[in-house]
CSV table of C-alpha atoms in Angstrom, one decimal:
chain,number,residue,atom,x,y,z
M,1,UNK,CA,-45.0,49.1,11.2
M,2,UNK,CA,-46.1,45.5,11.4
M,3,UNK,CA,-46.4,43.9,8.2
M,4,UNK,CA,-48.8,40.8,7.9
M,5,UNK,CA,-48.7,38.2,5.1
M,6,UNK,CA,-51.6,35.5,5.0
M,7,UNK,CA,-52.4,32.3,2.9
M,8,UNK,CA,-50.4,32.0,-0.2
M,9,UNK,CA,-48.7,35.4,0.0
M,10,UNK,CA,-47.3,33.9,3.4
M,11,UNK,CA,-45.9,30.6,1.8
M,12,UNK,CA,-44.5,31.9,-1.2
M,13,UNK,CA,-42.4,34.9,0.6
M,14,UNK,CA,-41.9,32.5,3.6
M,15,UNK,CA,-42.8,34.8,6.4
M,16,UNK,CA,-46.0,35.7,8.3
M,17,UNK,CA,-44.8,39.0,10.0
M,18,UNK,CA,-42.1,41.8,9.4
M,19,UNK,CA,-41.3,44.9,11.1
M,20,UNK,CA,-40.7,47.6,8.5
M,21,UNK,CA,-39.6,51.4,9.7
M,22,UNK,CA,-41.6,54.1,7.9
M,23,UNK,CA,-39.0,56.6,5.6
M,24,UNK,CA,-39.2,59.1,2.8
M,25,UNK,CA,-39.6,56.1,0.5
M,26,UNK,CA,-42.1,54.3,2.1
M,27,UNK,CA,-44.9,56.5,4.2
M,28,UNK,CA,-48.4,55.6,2.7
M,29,UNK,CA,-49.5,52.0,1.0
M,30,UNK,CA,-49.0,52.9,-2.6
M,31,UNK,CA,-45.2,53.6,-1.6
M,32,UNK,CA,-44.9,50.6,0.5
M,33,UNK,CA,-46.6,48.1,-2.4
M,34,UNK,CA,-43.9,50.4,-5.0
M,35,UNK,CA,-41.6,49.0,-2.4
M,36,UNK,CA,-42.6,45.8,-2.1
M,37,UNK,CA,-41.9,45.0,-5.8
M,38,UNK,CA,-37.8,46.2,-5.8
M,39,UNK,CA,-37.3,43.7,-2.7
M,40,UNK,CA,-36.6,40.0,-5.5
M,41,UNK,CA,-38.4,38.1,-7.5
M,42,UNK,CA,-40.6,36.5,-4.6
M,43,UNK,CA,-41.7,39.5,-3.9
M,44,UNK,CA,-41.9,41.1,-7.6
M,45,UNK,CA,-44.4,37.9,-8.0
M,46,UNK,CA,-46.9,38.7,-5.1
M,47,UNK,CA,-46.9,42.1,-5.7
M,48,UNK,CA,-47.4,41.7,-9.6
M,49,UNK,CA,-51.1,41.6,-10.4
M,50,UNK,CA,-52.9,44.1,-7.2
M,51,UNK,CA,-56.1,42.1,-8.1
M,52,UNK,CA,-55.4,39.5,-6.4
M,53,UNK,CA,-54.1,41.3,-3.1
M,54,UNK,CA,-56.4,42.8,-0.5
M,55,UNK,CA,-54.9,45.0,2.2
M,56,UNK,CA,-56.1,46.0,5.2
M,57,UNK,CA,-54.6,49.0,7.5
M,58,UNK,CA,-55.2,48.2,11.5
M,59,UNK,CA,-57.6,45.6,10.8
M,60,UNK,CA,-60.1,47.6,8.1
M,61,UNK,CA,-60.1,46.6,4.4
M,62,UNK,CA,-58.5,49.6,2.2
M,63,UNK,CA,-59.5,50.6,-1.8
M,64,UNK,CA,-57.3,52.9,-2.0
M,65,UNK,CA,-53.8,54.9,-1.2
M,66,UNK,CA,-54.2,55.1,2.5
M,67,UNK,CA,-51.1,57.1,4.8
M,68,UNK,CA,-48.8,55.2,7.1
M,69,UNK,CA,-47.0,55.8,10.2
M,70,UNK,CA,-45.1,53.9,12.7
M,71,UNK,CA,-47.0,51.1,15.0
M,72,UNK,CA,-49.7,50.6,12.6
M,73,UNK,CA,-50.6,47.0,11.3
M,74,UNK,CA,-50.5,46.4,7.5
M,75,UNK,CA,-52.0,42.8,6.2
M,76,UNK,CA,-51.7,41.9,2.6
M,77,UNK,CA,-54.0,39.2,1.5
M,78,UNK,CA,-55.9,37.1,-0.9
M,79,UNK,CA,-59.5,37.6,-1.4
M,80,UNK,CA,-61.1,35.4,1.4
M,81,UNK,CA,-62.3,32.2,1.1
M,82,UNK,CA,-64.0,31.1,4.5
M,83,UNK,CA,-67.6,30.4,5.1
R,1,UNK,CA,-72.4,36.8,19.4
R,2,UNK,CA,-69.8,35.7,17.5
R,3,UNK,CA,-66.7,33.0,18.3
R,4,UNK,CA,-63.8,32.2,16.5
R,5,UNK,CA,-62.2,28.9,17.3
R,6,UNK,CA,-60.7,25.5,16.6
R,7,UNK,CA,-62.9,23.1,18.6
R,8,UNK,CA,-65.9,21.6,16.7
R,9,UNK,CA,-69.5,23.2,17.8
R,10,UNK,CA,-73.0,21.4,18.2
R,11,UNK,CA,-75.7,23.2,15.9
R,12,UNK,CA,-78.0,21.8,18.2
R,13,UNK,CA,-76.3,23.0,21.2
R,14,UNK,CA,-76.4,26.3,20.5
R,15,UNK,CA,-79.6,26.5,19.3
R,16,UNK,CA,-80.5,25.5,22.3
R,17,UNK,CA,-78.4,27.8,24.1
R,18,UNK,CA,-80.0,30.9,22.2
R,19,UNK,CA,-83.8,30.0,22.8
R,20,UNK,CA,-84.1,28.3,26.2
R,21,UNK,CA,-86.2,30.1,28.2
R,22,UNK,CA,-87.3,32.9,25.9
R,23,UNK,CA,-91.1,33.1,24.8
R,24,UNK,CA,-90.6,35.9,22.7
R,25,UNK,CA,-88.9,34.3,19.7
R,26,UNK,CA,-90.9,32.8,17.2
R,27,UNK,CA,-88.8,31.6,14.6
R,28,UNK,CA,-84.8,30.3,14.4
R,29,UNK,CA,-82.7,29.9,11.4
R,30,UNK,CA,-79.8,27.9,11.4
R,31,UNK,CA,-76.8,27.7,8.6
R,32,UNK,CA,-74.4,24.9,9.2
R,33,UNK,CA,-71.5,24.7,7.1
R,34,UNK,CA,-69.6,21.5,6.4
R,35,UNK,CA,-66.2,20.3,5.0
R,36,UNK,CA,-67.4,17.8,1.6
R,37,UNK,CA,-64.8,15.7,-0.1
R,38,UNK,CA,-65.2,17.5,-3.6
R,39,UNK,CA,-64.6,20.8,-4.9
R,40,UNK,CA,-64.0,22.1,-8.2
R,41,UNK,CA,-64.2,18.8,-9.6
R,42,UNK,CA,-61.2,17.4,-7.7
R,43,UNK,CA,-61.3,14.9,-4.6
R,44,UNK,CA,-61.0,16.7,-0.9
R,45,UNK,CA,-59.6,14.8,2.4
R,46,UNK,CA,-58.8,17.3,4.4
R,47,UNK,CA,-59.3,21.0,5.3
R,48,UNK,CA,-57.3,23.6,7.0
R,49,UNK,CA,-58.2,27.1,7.4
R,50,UNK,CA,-56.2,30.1,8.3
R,51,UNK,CA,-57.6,33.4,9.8
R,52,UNK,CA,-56.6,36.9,10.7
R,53,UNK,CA,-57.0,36.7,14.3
R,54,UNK,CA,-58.4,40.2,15.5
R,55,UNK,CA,-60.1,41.4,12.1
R,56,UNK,CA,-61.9,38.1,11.9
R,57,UNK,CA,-63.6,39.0,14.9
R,58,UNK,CA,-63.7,42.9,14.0
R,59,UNK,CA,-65.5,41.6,10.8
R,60,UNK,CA,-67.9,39.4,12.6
R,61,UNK,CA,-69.2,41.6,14.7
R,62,UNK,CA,-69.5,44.0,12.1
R,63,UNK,CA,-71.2,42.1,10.0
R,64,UNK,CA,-73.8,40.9,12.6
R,65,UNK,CA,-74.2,44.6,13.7
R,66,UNK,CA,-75.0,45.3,9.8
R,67,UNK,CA,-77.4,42.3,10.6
R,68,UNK,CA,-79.3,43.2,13.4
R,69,UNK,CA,-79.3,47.4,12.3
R,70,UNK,CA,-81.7,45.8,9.2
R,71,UNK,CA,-84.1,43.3,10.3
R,72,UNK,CA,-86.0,42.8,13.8
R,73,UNK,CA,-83.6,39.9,15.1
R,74,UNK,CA,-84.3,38.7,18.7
R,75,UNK,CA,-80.9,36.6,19.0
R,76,UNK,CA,-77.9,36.2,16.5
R,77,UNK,CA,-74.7,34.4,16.3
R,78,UNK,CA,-71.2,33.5,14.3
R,79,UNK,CA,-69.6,30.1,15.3
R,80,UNK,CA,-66.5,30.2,12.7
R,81,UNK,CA,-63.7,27.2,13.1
R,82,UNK,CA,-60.0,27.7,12.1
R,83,UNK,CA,-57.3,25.2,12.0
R,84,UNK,CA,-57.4,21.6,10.5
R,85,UNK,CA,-61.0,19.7,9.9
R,86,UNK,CA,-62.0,16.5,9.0
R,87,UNK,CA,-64.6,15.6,6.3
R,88,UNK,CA,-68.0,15.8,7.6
R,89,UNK,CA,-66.9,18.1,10.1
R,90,UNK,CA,-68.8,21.5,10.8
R,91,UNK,CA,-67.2,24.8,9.9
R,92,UNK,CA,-69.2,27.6,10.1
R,93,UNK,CA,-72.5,28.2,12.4
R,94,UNK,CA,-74.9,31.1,11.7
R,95,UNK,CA,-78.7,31.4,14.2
R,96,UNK,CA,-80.8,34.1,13.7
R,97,UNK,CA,-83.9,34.4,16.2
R,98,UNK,CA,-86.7,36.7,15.3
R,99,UNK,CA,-90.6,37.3,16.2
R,100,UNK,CA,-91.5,36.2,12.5
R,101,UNK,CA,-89.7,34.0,10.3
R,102,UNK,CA,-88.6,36.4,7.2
R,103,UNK,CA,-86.6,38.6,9.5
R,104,UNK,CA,-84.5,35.2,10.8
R,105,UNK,CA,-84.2,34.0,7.0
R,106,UNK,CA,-82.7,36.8,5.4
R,107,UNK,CA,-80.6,37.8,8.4
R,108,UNK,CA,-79.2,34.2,7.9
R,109,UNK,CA,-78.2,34.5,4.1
R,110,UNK,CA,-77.4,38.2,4.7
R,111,UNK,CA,-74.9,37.2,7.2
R,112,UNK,CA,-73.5,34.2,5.3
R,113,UNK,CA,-73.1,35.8,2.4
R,114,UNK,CA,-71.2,39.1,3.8
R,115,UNK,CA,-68.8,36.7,6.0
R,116,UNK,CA,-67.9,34.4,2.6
R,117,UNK,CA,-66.6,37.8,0.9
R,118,UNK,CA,-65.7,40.0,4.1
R,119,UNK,CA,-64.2,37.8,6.7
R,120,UNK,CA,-60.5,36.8,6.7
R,121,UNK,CA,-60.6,33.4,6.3
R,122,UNK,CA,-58.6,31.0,3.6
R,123,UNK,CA,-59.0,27.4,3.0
R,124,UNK,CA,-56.5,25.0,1.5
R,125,UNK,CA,-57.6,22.0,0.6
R,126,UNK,CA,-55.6,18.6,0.6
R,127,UNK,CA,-56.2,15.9,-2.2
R,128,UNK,CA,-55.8,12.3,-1.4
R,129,UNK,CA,-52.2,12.4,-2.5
R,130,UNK,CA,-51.5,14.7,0.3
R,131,UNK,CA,-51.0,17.7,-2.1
R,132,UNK,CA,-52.4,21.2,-1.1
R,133,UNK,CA,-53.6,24.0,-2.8
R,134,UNK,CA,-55.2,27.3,-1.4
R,135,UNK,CA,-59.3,27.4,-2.8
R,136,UNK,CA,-59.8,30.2,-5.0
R,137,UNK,CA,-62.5,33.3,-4.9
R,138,UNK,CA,-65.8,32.0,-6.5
R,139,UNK,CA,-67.8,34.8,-8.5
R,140,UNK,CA,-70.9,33.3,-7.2
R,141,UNK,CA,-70.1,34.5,-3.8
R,142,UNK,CA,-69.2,38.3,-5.3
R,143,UNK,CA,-72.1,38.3,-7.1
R,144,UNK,CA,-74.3,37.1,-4.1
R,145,UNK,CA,-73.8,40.3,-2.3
R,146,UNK,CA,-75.9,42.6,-4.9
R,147,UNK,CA,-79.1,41.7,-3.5
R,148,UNK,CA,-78.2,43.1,-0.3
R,149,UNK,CA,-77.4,46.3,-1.9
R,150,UNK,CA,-79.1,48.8,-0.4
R,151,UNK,CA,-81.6,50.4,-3.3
């Protein structure tokens, strides 16, 4: 999978893109956020209050636990702000 | 149509653009959006704005399908900007073209008020100092959807 981090979320981890295999532990979003949140503080911070954080899976906004596989595109996000 | 880029647009332009030679539109609405030097009650010099590239455009054209699947629109159009802009410069364009004007004027607010809450776009902001900060979600622009609800 390709990971995408925008906006604040990308300066506070210091990365814009990952590549992340998917495994028994991570295979759907809610497993990849539960993830997310063991990987340091840094991380443990973004991930902390879900409110805050929009994802989308391959370019569509989710609301809820949505199944992952290999080669698809997840973006984590603030609510936008354009316009 | 929509366009997502870093160059700076001419409303004018493009209104032009739209409308030359057609005789059956009767009405245009035009939404320019422009970078101010003030928000939430501090100073503003400068403006950069990062984007998604390819859901930005997914959501555009979404958005403007939405648009033209609810009112009689003759012509419509997303100019969105990304990258760094100076005061006074324009940042977002939205033209509707319709046979009668109501269709063109809620088209136009329709489409700017989906693209402030849907489209993956983020602004930071730097102060005179030269210190940044990422612009936060207003509840104005949330709460500016529910008349679009569909009853």
């Amino acid at each position: 999978m390709t990971i995408l981090y925008f906006a604040w979320l990308r300066t506070k981890l210091g990365m814009s893109t990952e590549d992340l295999p998917c495994s028994d532990e991570v295979f759907d979003t809610d497993s990849l956020v539960a993830w997310m949140k063991t990987r340091g503080p840094a991380f443990a911070e973004v991930f902390s209050d879900l409110e805050v954080v929009r994802i989308a899976v391959n370019q569509e906004y989710i609301t809820s636990n949505t199944p992952l596989k290999d080669g698809d595109e997840v973006a984590f996000f603030p609510p936008v702000t354009g316009g | 149509m929509i366009r997502v880029q870093r160059e700076v647009f001419e409303t004018g332009v493009e209104i032009e653009t739209m409308t030359s030679g057609r005789t059956d539109i009767g009405a245009v609405v035009s939404f320019t959006g422009l970078v101010r030097d003030f928000n939430e009650g501090t100073t503003v010099s400068k403006l950069t704005l990062e984007h998604y590239p390819g859901m930005t455009e997914k959501q555009l054209e979404k958005i403007e399908r939405e648009a033209n699947e609810r009112w009689d629109l003759q012509g419509s159009m997303i100019i969105h900007r990304y990258g760094v802009m100076e005061l006074g410069e324009p940042i977002v364009l939205v033209i509707t073209a319709s046979a009668h004007r109501q269709d063109a004027f809620e088209a136009a607010s329709f489409l700017m008020d989906w693209l402030k809450t849907k489209a993956p776009f983020w602004k930071q902001e730097e102060d005179a100092h030269g210190q940044s900060g990422w612009v936060s979600e207003r509840r104005e622009d949330i709460d500016a959807l529910d008349r679009w609800e569909k009853k």
